[in-house]
Amino acid sequence: MSSITFQSFGTLATFRVAFPLMLVALSSNMMLFFGRMVLAKYDVSVMNAAASTVLVCNIFQVAGLSITAMAEIFVGQNNGAENFKQAPNAVWQMILFSCALLFVFVPIAVWGGEFFIASKFQALGLGYFQITMLGGFLVPLLGALASFFVGTGKTTPLIISAIIANITNAYLNITLVFGVDGLISPLGANGAAIATVVALGIQVLFLFFVFTSHSNDAIFKTRRPTFDKKQMLECLRVGLPNAFSRMIEIAGWATIVAYLSTIDESYVTVQTLCHSLIIMFIFAVEGLSKGITAIVSNAIGQGAYWAINTVVKSAGNILIAILVALWFVLWYAPEATILKVMNQAQFVDPELIRHVTLAFKGLWVYFAFNGLSLIIWGVLTAGGDTKFIMWSNTLSTWMFAVIPTYVWVSSFPATPAVPYQYIAPVYGFLGFVIVAIRFYSQSWLKLNLNKAAL
C-alpha cells in the first residue's frame, strides 16, 4: 500500500479520499434515519420514545466509538511513514477494548433502563433501550475495524459492508416493526432495534474477514493479534478526551429533549424531526472530516505539513457544494421534506408545519458552521489535539445550546421552533470561532510518530 502523495493535491484529490468515507457515514446514519422513518409511519409516539431513548444509548455507543476510531490516527501516520507492519497494532488494541466493553453494556442494558429513560418514554422505549445496549459494543468494534481502512485509504470494503448492512437493516425494519400476517407479530420499536443490531453484526463480521484477509496480512501483518500495553494506553490517551467530549455533547442534547418533553409533545416532535435530518445529512461533513483526518495523518507521517492548509481550503470548497444541495431540502422545499419523512395524516396541523419550517431554516445555518468546525476537527484529530476538542465541545454544547434553550423556553415567550431556529445557529457559529482560533494558533500538533518538527 503506497501512502497518499501530496503533489498537486487539491479539491478533486481531497474529494476522492473523502467521498467513500461520506458514503460510509451515510450508511451508518441511514440505518438510524430509516428506522425512525419506519417508526414514524408506525406511530409518532413510538418514534418519539425511540428517538429519546437512542440519544441515551448513543452516549455510551459514541463514547466507545470515539475512542476506537482514534486508531485511524496511528494507522494513518504509520501508513504515511511506510511503517506498514505497525499499522494494525492500534487496530487490534481497539478490537480488544471493544470486546471488553461488553462488561459495561450488558449491565446497563439489564439494569439501567429505569435510570436513563424518562418516565414518559418507559413503556414504549425500555425494550428498544435494552436491545440496543446489548448490541452496543458493536458500534465501537465497527469503529476499530473501520480505522484500518480509513487510515490506509482502502475504503472499498467499507462501502461494500455499508451497502450490505443497510439492505439488511431496511428489510428487517419493515418486517419486524410492522410484522408479517400469520408469521411475525408487529414488534414496533423493539423490531427497529433488532434490525439495527443484526445489520451492525453483519457489517462487523464482513470487515473483520477483510481485515484479516491474506492480501492485507501479506502487507500489514494483520493476523497477529497481540496485547500491547503501551499502544493501548496511547490510544486511550488520545481517544478518551474525544469520547468524553461526545458523551457530554450527546448528553446535552438528550437533556434538551427530556426537558422539552415536559412542556409539550410538539416541542419533542420538532426536535426529533430536526435531529433525524441531522442524522440523515451530517454524513457528508462527517465523511469529509474523516477524510481530512486520514489525509492530514498521512501528511504528518510524511512530514508534508505544507499540504495541510491546501487540504483545508479544498474541504471548504466541498462544503459549499454540500450546503447548496442542503439548501433545497431545508430552505427551498421544507414542507415536502416534512411530508416525506413523516406520515402525512399525522401532519395536518398547519401551525406545527410552520414551526418545523422555521426550525429547518435555522438548522441549515447550523449545518454550515458545524461543517466548518468538523473540517478543523479533522485536522486537530490527526494531530492528536483531542483534549482541546473535548473542552471546546463540552463548553460550547452546554454554554451555547443547553443552558440557552432552558432559559429561553422557561423564562421567555417560546415556540417549538426556537431551539433550532435561533439557538442552534448561534451555537454552531461560536463553536466554529473557538476551533478556528485553535487551528490558526498552530499549537495543535500533539501526536507525531516521526517526531518531526512542525
PDB file of N, CA and C in Angstrom, residues 165-248:
ATOM      1  N   ALA A 165     -25.136  -3.905   5.007  1.00  0.00           N
ATOM      2  CA  ALA A 165     -25.769  -3.614   6.294  1.00  0.00           C
ATOM      3  C   ALA A 165     -27.061  -2.827   6.118  1.00  0.00           C
ATOM      4  N   ASN A 166     -27.082  -1.868   5.197  1.00  0.00           N
ATOM      5  CA  ASN A 166     -28.285  -1.058   5.002  1.00  0.00           C
ATOM      6  C   ASN A 166     -29.424  -1.842   4.375  1.00  0.00           C
ATOM      7  N   ILE A 167     -29.097  -2.713   3.436  1.00  0.00           N
ATOM      8  CA  ILE A 167     -30.139  -3.559   2.846  1.00  0.00           C
ATOM      9  C   ILE A 167     -30.742  -4.460   3.919  1.00  0.00           C
ATOM     10  N   THR A 168     -29.873  -5.051   4.740  1.00  0.00           N
ATOM     11  CA  THR A 168     -30.344  -5.906   5.836  1.00  0.00           C
ATOM     12  C   THR A 168     -31.206  -5.118   6.806  1.00  0.00           C
ATOM     13  N   ASN A 169     -30.742  -3.936   7.185  1.00  0.00           N
ATOM     14  CA  ASN A 169     -31.466  -3.095   8.132  1.00  0.00           C
ATOM     15  C   ASN A 169     -32.838  -2.696   7.597  1.00  0.00           C
ATOM     16  N   ALA A 170     -32.898  -2.296   6.332  1.00  0.00           N
ATOM     17  CA  ALA A 170     -34.171  -1.868   5.741  1.00  0.00           C
ATOM     18  C   ALA A 170     -35.178  -3.012   5.716  1.00  0.00           C
ATOM     19  N   TYR A 171     -34.722  -4.175   5.259  1.00  0.00           N
ATOM     20  CA  TYR A 171     -35.626  -5.335   5.174  1.00  0.00           C
ATOM     21  C   TYR A 171     -36.139  -5.730   6.561  1.00  0.00           C
ATOM     22  N   LEU A 172     -35.228  -5.825   7.528  1.00  0.00           N
ATOM     23  CA  LEU A 172     -35.627  -6.257   8.863  1.00  0.00           C
ATOM     24  C   LEU A 172     -36.484  -5.209   9.564  1.00  0.00           C
ATOM     25  N   ASN A 173     -36.211  -3.920   9.339  1.00  0.00           N
ATOM     26  CA  ASN A 173     -37.031  -2.873   9.945  1.00  0.00           C
ATOM     27  C   ASN A 173     -38.484  -2.998   9.524  1.00  0.00           C
ATOM     28  N   ILE A 174     -38.701  -3.065   8.221  1.00  0.00           N
ATOM     29  CA  ILE A 174     -40.075  -3.152   7.714  1.00  0.00           C
ATOM     30  C   ILE A 174     -40.747  -4.428   8.195  1.00  0.00           C
ATOM     31  N   THR A 175     -39.996  -5.533   8.148  1.00  0.00           N
ATOM     32  CA  THR A 175     -40.560  -6.828   8.526  1.00  0.00           C
ATOM     33  C   THR A 175     -40.886  -6.894  10.010  1.00  0.00           C
ATOM     34  N   LEU A 176     -39.971  -6.441  10.851  1.00  0.00           N
ATOM     35  CA  LEU A 176     -40.141  -6.609  12.293  1.00  0.00           C
ATOM     36  C   LEU A 176     -41.005  -5.525  12.928  1.00  0.00           C
ATOM     37  N   VAL A 177     -40.922  -4.295  12.436  1.00  0.00           N
ATOM     38  CA  VAL A 177     -41.738  -3.221  13.019  1.00  0.00           C
ATOM     39  C   VAL A 177     -43.222  -3.457  12.751  1.00  0.00           C
ATOM     40  N   PHE A 178     -43.561  -3.756  11.493  1.00  0.00           N
ATOM     41  CA  PHE A 178     -44.969  -3.934  11.120  1.00  0.00           C
ATOM     42  C   PHE A 178     -45.435  -5.383  11.214  1.00  0.00           C
ATOM     43  N   GLY A 179     -44.481  -6.328  11.235  1.00  0.00           N
ATOM     44  CA  GLY A 179     -44.839  -7.732  11.306  1.00  0.00           C
ATOM     45  C   GLY A 179     -45.262  -8.300   9.964  1.00  0.00           C
ATOM     46  N   VAL A 180     -45.484  -9.594   9.943  1.00  0.00           N
ATOM     47  CA  VAL A 180     -45.951 -10.302   8.748  1.00  0.00           C
ATOM     48  C   VAL A 180     -47.165 -11.118   9.148  1.00  0.00           C
ATOM     49  N   ASP A 181     -48.276 -10.909   8.460  1.00  0.00           N
ATOM     50  CA  ASP A 181     -49.523 -11.592   8.808  1.00  0.00           C
ATOM     51  C   ASP A 181     -49.328 -13.096   8.905  1.00  0.00           C
ATOM     52  N   GLY A 182     -49.696 -13.634  10.058  1.00  0.00           N
ATOM     53  CA  GLY A 182     -49.633 -15.073  10.248  1.00  0.00           C
ATOM     54  C   GLY A 182     -48.267 -15.616  10.600  1.00  0.00           C
ATOM     55  N   LEU A 183     -47.224 -14.767  10.537  1.00  0.00           N
ATOM     56  CA  LEU A 183     -45.862 -15.248  10.807  1.00  0.00           C
ATOM     57  C   LEU A 183     -45.191 -14.495  11.954  1.00  0.00           C
ATOM     58  N   ILE A 184     -45.177 -13.167  11.880  1.00  0.00           N
ATOM     59  CA  ILE A 184     -44.473 -12.353  12.871  1.00  0.00           C
ATOM     60  C   ILE A 184     -45.406 -11.251  13.364  1.00  0.00           C
ATOM     61  N   SER A 185     -45.560 -11.145  14.665  1.00  0.00           N
ATOM     62  CA  SER A 185     -46.362 -10.066  15.232  1.00  0.00           C
ATOM     63  C   SER A 185     -45.594  -8.749  15.131  1.00  0.00           C
ATOM     64  N   PRO A 186     -46.289  -7.624  14.971  1.00  0.00           N
ATOM     65  CA  PRO A 186     -45.590  -6.332  14.933  1.00  0.00           C
ATOM     66  C   PRO A 186     -44.809  -6.097  16.227  1.00  0.00           C
ATOM     67  N   LEU A 187     -43.549  -5.728  16.092  1.00  0.00           N
ATOM     68  CA  LEU A 187     -42.689  -5.521  17.258  1.00  0.00           C
ATOM     69  C   LEU A 187     -42.441  -4.045  17.555  1.00  0.00           C
ATOM     70  N   GLY A 188     -42.882  -3.146  16.660  1.00  0.00           N
ATOM     71  CA  GLY A 188     -42.715  -1.723  16.909  1.00  0.00           C
ATOM     72  C   GLY A 188     -41.265  -1.321  17.107  1.00  0.00           C
ATOM     73  N   ALA A 189     -41.005  -0.546  18.172  1.00  0.00           N
ATOM     74  CA  ALA A 189     -39.651  -0.044  18.424  1.00  0.00           C
ATOM     75  C   ALA A 189     -38.657  -1.180  18.650  1.00  0.00           C
ATOM     76  N   ASN A 190     -39.097  -2.259  19.295  1.00  0.00           N
ATOM     77  CA  ASN A 190     -38.196  -3.396  19.517  1.00  0.00           C
ATOM     78  C   ASN A 190     -37.714  -3.982  18.193  1.00  0.00           C
ATOM     79  N   GLY A 191     -38.597  -4.026  17.205  1.00  0.00           N
ATOM     80  CA  GLY A 191     -38.215  -4.536  15.893  1.00  0.00           C
ATOM     81  C   GLY A 191     -37.159  -3.673  15.233  1.00  0.00           C
ATOM     82  N   ALA A 192     -37.284  -2.349  15.387  1.00  0.00           N
ATOM     83  CA  ALA A 192     -36.284  -1.440  14.812  1.00  0.00           C
ATOM     84  C   ALA A 192     -34.926  -1.645  15.473  1.00  0.00           C
ATOM     85  N   ALA A 193     -34.920  -1.860  16.783  1.00  0.00           N
ATOM     86  CA  ALA A 193     -33.660  -2.089  17.498  1.00  0.00           C
ATOM     87  C   ALA A 193     -33.010  -3.396  17.065  1.00  0.00           C
ATOM     88  N   ILE A 194     -33.797  -4.461  16.939  1.00  0.00           N
ATOM     89  CA  ILE A 194     -33.262  -5.756  16.499  1.00  0.00           C
ATOM     90  C   ILE A 194     -32.665  -5.633  15.105  1.00  0.00           C
ATOM     91  N   ALA A 195     -33.365  -4.935  14.218  1.00  0.00           N
ATOM     92  CA  ALA A 195     -32.892  -4.774  12.837  1.00  0.00           C
ATOM     93  C   ALA A 195     -31.525  -4.105  12.800  1.00  0.00           C
ATOM     94  N   THR A 196     -31.358  -3.050  13.578  1.00  0.00           N
ATOM     95  CA  THR A 196     -30.089  -2.315  13.575  1.00  0.00           C
ATOM     96  C   THR A 196     -28.954  -3.150  14.150  1.00  0.00           C
ATOM     97  N   VAL A 197     -29.215  -3.868  15.238  1.00  0.00           N
ATOM     98  CA  VAL A 197     -28.171  -4.687  15.870  1.00  0.00           C
ATOM     99  C   VAL A 197     -27.721  -5.808  14.935  1.00  0.00           C
ATOM    100  N   VAL A 198     -28.670  -6.476  14.284  1.00  0.00           N
ATOM    101  CA  VAL A 198     -28.313  -7.557  13.352  1.00  0.00           C
ATOM    102  C   VAL A 198     -27.501  -7.006  12.182  1.00  0.00           C
ATOM    103  N   ALA A 199     -27.923  -5.869  11.629  1.00  0.00           N
ATOM    104  CA  ALA A 199     -27.203  -5.268  10.498  1.00  0.00           C
ATOM    105  C   ALA A 199     -25.777  -4.883  10.897  1.00  0.00           C
ATOM    106  N   LEU A 200     -25.620  -4.320  12.090  1.00  0.00           N
ATOM    107  CA  LEU A 200     -24.280  -3.967  12.574  1.00  0.00           C
ATOM    108  C   LEU A 200     -23.409  -5.204  12.739  1.00  0.00           C
ATOM    109  N   GLY A 201     -23.996  -6.285  13.255  1.00  0.00           N
ATOM    110  CA  GLY A 201     -23.245  -7.524  13.430  1.00  0.00           C
ATOM    111  C   GLY A 201     -22.723  -8.069  12.115  1.00  0.00           C
ATOM    112  N   ILE A 202     -23.550  -8.033  11.084  1.00  0.00           N
ATOM    113  CA  ILE A 202     -23.132  -8.499   9.759  1.00  0.00           C
ATOM    114  C   ILE A 202     -22.015  -7.617   9.213  1.00  0.00           C
ATOM    115  N   GLN A 203     -22.132  -6.308   9.399  1.00  0.00           N
ATOM    116  CA  GLN A 203     -21.110  -5.376   8.913  1.00  0.00           C
ATOM    117  C   GLN A 203     -19.770  -5.615   9.605  1.00  0.00           C
ATOM    118  N   VAL A 204     -19.799  -5.842  10.906  1.00  0.00           N
ATOM    119  CA  VAL A 204     -18.573  -6.102  11.666  1.00  0.00           C
ATOM    120  C   VAL A 204     -17.896  -7.383  11.191  1.00  0.00           C
ATOM    121  N   LEU A 205     -18.667  -8.450  11.010  1.00  0.00           N
ATOM    122  CA  LEU A 205     -18.094  -9.724  10.553  1.00  0.00           C
ATOM    123  C   LEU A 205     -17.446  -9.576   9.186  1.00  0.00           C
ATOM    124  N   PHE A 206     -18.104  -8.869   8.281  1.00  0.00           N
ATOM    125  CA  PHE A 206     -17.557  -8.676   6.931  1.00  0.00           C
ATOM    126  C   PHE A 206     -16.209  -7.959   6.997  1.00  0.00           C
ATOM    127  N   LEU A 207     -16.154  -6.859   7.755  1.00  0.00           N
ATOM    128  CA  LEU A 207     -14.912  -6.085   7.826  1.00  0.00           C
ATOM    129  C   LEU A 207     -13.798  -6.867   8.521  1.00  0.00           C
ATOM    130  N   PHE A 208     -14.155  -7.678   9.508  1.00  0.00           N
ATOM    131  CA  PHE A 208     -13.132  -8.463  10.195  1.00  0.00           C
ATOM    132  C   PHE A 208     -12.486  -9.470   9.244  1.00  0.00           C
ATOM    133  N   PHE A 209     -13.294 -10.123   8.425  1.00  0.00           N
ATOM    134  CA  PHE A 209     -12.746 -11.093   7.473  1.00  0.00           C
ATOM    135  C   PHE A 209     -11.857 -10.407   6.434  1.00  0.00           C
ATOM    136  N   VAL A 210     -12.241  -9.207   6.000  1.00  0.00           N
ATOM    137  CA  VAL A 210     -11.403  -8.489   5.034  1.00  0.00           C
ATOM    138  C   VAL A 210     -10.120  -8.001   5.706  1.00  0.00           C
ATOM    139  N   PHE A 211     -10.234  -7.493   6.923  1.00  0.00           N
ATOM    140  CA  PHE A 211      -9.068  -7.008   7.672  1.00  0.00           C
ATOM    141  C   PHE A 211      -8.011  -8.105   7.829  1.00  0.00           C
ATOM    142  N   THR A 212      -8.460  -9.321   8.101  1.00  0.00           N
ATOM    143  CA  THR A 212      -7.528 -10.432   8.316  1.00  0.00           C
ATOM    144  C   THR A 212      -7.308 -11.266   7.055  1.00  0.00           C
ATOM    145  N   SER A 213      -7.689 -10.738   5.899  1.00  0.00           N
ATOM    146  CA  SER A 213      -7.525 -11.482   4.644  1.00  0.00           C
ATOM    147  C   SER A 213      -6.047 -11.683   4.317  1.00  0.00           C
ATOM    148  N   HIS A 214      -5.778 -12.613   3.419  1.00  0.00           N
ATOM    149  CA  HIS A 214      -4.397 -12.923   3.039  1.00  0.00           C
ATOM    150  C   HIS A 214      -3.699 -11.703   2.434  1.00  0.00           C
ATOM    151  N   SER A 215      -4.418 -10.950   1.593  1.00  0.00           N
ATOM    152  CA  SER A 215      -3.793  -9.804   0.920  1.00  0.00           C
ATOM    153  C   SER A 215      -3.380  -8.731   1.917  1.00  0.00           C
ATOM    154  N   ASN A 216      -4.220  -8.453   2.914  1.00  0.00           N
ATOM    155  CA  ASN A 216      -3.848  -7.462   3.930  1.00  0.00           C
ATOM    156  C   ASN A 216      -2.756  -7.988   4.857  1.00  0.00           C
ATOM    157  N   ASP A 217      -2.821  -9.273   5.169  1.00  0.00           N
ATOM    158  CA  ASP A 217      -1.799  -9.851   6.039  1.00  0.00           C
ATOM    159  C   ASP A 217      -0.424  -9.830   5.374  1.00  0.00           C
ATOM    160  N   ALA A 218      -0.398  -9.994   4.052  1.00  0.00           N
ATOM    161  CA  ALA A 218       0.884 -10.020   3.333  1.00  0.00           C
ATOM    162  C   ALA A 218       1.620  -8.688   3.448  1.00  0.00           C
ATOM    163  N   ILE A 219       0.867  -7.585   3.495  1.00  0.00           N
ATOM    164  CA  ILE A 219       1.491  -6.254   3.555  1.00  0.00           C
ATOM    165  C   ILE A 219       1.575  -5.729   4.986  1.00  0.00           C
ATOM    166  N   PHE A 220       0.465  -5.860   5.726  1.00  0.00           N
ATOM    167  CA  PHE A 220       0.366  -5.213   7.036  1.00  0.00           C
ATOM    168  C   PHE A 220       0.498  -6.164   8.227  1.00  0.00           C
ATOM    169  N   LYS A 221       0.552  -7.482   7.958  1.00  0.00           N
ATOM    170  CA  LYS A 221       0.626  -8.472   9.047  1.00  0.00           C
ATOM    171  C   LYS A 221      -0.562  -8.320  10.004  1.00  0.00           C
ATOM    172  N   THR A 222      -1.763  -8.385   9.426  1.00  0.00           N
ATOM    173  CA  THR A 222      -2.979  -8.155  10.208  1.00  0.00           C
ATOM    174  C   THR A 222      -3.424  -9.369  11.015  1.00  0.00           C
ATOM    175  N   ARG A 223      -2.798 -10.521  10.797  1.00  0.00           N
ATOM    176  CA  ARG A 223      -3.202 -11.729  11.524  1.00  0.00           C
ATOM    177  C   ARG A 223      -2.355 -11.972  12.773  1.00  0.00           C
ATOM    178  N   ARG A 224      -1.855 -10.932  13.353  1.00  0.00           N
ATOM    179  CA  ARG A 224      -1.005 -11.061  14.533  1.00  0.00           C
ATOM    180  C   ARG A 224      -1.603 -10.296  15.714  1.00  0.00           C
ATOM    181  N   PRO A 225      -2.712 -10.802  16.272  1.00  0.00           N
ATOM    182  CA  PRO A 225      -3.326 -10.112  17.412  1.00  0.00           C
ATOM    183  C   PRO A 225      -2.453 -10.217  18.657  1.00  0.00           C
ATOM    184  N   THR A 226      -2.101  -9.092  19.203  1.00  0.00           N
ATOM    185  CA  THR A 226      -1.299  -9.056  20.431  1.00  0.00           C
ATOM    186  C   THR A 226      -1.816  -7.943  21.332  1.00  0.00           C
ATOM    187  N   PHE A 227      -1.601  -8.113  22.617  1.00  0.00           N
ATOM    188  CA  PHE A 227      -1.921  -7.037  23.552  1.00  0.00           C
ATOM    189  C   PHE A 227      -0.665  -6.209  23.771  1.00  0.00           C
ATOM    190  N   ASP A 228      -0.732  -4.959  23.389  1.00  0.00           N
ATOM    191  CA  ASP A 228       0.397  -4.037  23.514  1.00  0.00           C
ATOM    192  C   ASP A 228      -0.022  -2.938  24.493  1.00  0.00           C
ATOM    193  N   LYS A 229       0.442  -3.057  25.729  1.00  0.00           N
ATOM    194  CA  LYS A 229       0.011  -2.130  26.776  1.00  0.00           C
ATOM    195  C   LYS A 229       0.323  -0.683  26.417  1.00  0.00           C
ATOM    196  N   LYS A 230       1.525  -0.447  25.883  1.00  0.00           N
ATOM    197  CA  LYS A 230       1.927   0.916  25.543  1.00  0.00           C
ATOM    198  C   LYS A 230       1.020   1.498  24.462  1.00  0.00           C
ATOM    199  N   GLN A 231       0.745   0.706  23.415  1.00  0.00           N
ATOM    200  CA  GLN A 231      -0.122   1.183  22.333  1.00  0.00           C
ATOM    201  C   GLN A 231      -1.549   1.377  22.818  1.00  0.00           C
ATOM    202  N   MET A 232      -2.027   0.465  23.670  1.00  0.00           N
ATOM    203  CA  MET A 232      -3.368   0.589  24.227  1.00  0.00           C
ATOM    204  C   MET A 232      -3.510   1.895  25.009  1.00  0.00           C
ATOM    205  N   LEU A 233      -2.542   2.172  25.864  1.00  0.00           N
ATOM    206  CA  LEU A 233      -2.601   3.397  26.669  1.00  0.00           C
ATOM    207  C   LEU A 233      -2.504   4.648  25.802  1.00  0.00           C
ATOM    208  N   GLU A 234      -1.712   4.578  24.731  1.00  0.00           N
ATOM    209  CA  GLU A 234      -1.591   5.729  23.834  1.00  0.00           C
ATOM    210  C   GLU A 234      -2.907   5.981  23.104  1.00  0.00           C
ATOM    211  N   CYS A 235      -3.563   4.902  22.670  1.00  0.00           N
ATOM    212  CA  CYS A 235      -4.877   5.043  22.025  1.00  0.00           C
ATOM    213  C   CYS A 235      -5.885   5.647  22.998  1.00  0.00           C
ATOM    214  N   LEU A 236      -5.857   5.186  24.241  1.00  0.00           N
ATOM    215  CA  LEU A 236      -6.783   5.709  25.241  1.00  0.00           C
ATOM    216  C   LEU A 236      -6.466   7.164  25.576  1.00  0.00           C
ATOM    217  N   ARG A 237      -5.178   7.502  25.609  1.00  0.00           N
ATOM    218  CA  ARG A 237      -4.785   8.890  25.896  1.00  0.00           C
ATOM    219  C   ARG A 237      -5.357   9.845  24.861  1.00  0.00           C
ATOM    220  N   VAL A 238      -5.311   9.426  23.608  1.00  0.00           N
ATOM    221  CA  VAL A 238      -5.835  10.266  22.530  1.00  0.00           C
ATOM    222  C   VAL A 238      -7.355  10.165  22.449  1.00  0.00           C
ATOM    223  N   GLY A 239      -7.890   8.962  22.690  1.00  0.00           N
ATOM    224  CA  GLY A 239      -9.306   8.724  22.466  1.00  0.00           C
ATOM    225  C   GLY A 239     -10.227   9.135  23.589  1.00  0.00           C
ATOM    226  N   LEU A 240      -9.778   9.028  24.838  1.00  0.00           N
ATOM    227  CA  LEU A 240     -10.665   9.321  25.962  1.00  0.00           C
ATOM    228  C   LEU A 240     -11.187  10.761  25.968  1.00  0.00           C
ATOM    229  N   PRO A 241     -10.352  11.773  25.701  1.00  0.00           N
ATOM    230  CA  PRO A 241     -10.912  13.128  25.623  1.00  0.00           C
ATOM    231  C   PRO A 241     -11.982  13.254  24.540  1.00  0.00           C
ATOM    232  N   ASN A 242     -11.754  12.594  23.412  1.00  0.00           N
ATOM    233  CA  ASN A 242     -12.733  12.614  22.330  1.00  0.00           C
ATOM    234  C   ASN A 242     -14.030  11.953  22.773  1.00  0.00           C
ATOM    235  N   ALA A 243     -13.904  10.829  23.497  1.00  0.00           N
ATOM    236  CA  ALA A 243     -15.086  10.116  23.982  1.00  0.00           C
ATOM    237  C   ALA A 243     -15.862  10.960  24.984  1.00  0.00           C
ATOM    238  N   PHE A 244     -15.136  11.568  25.910  1.00  0.00           N
ATOM    239  CA  PHE A 244     -15.781  12.410  26.915  1.00  0.00           C
ATOM    240  C   PHE A 244     -16.511  13.566  26.250  1.00  0.00           C
ATOM    241  N   SER A 245     -15.879  14.142  25.242  1.00  0.00           N
ATOM    242  CA  SER A 245     -16.474  15.254  24.508  1.00  0.00           C
ATOM    243  C   SER A 245     -17.799  14.853  23.878  1.00  0.00           C
ATOM    244  N   ARG A 246     -17.791  13.705  23.178  1.00  0.00           N
ATOM    245  CA  ARG A 246     -19.017  13.266  22.506  1.00  0.00           C
ATOM    246  C   ARG A 246     -20.094  12.882  23.506  1.00  0.00           C
ATOM    247  N   MET A 247     -19.693  12.254  24.625  1.00  0.00           N
ATOM    248  CA  MET A 247     -20.664  11.895  25.658  1.00  0.00           C
ATOM    249  C   MET A 247     -21.366  13.132  26.200  1.00  0.00           C
ATOM    250  N   ILE A 248     -20.585  14.156  26.511  1.00  0.00           N
ATOM    251  CA  ILE A 248     -21.160  15.376  27.075  1.00  0.00           C
ATOM    252  C   ILE A 248     -22.049  16.077  26.048  1.00  0.00           C
TER     253      ILE A 248
END
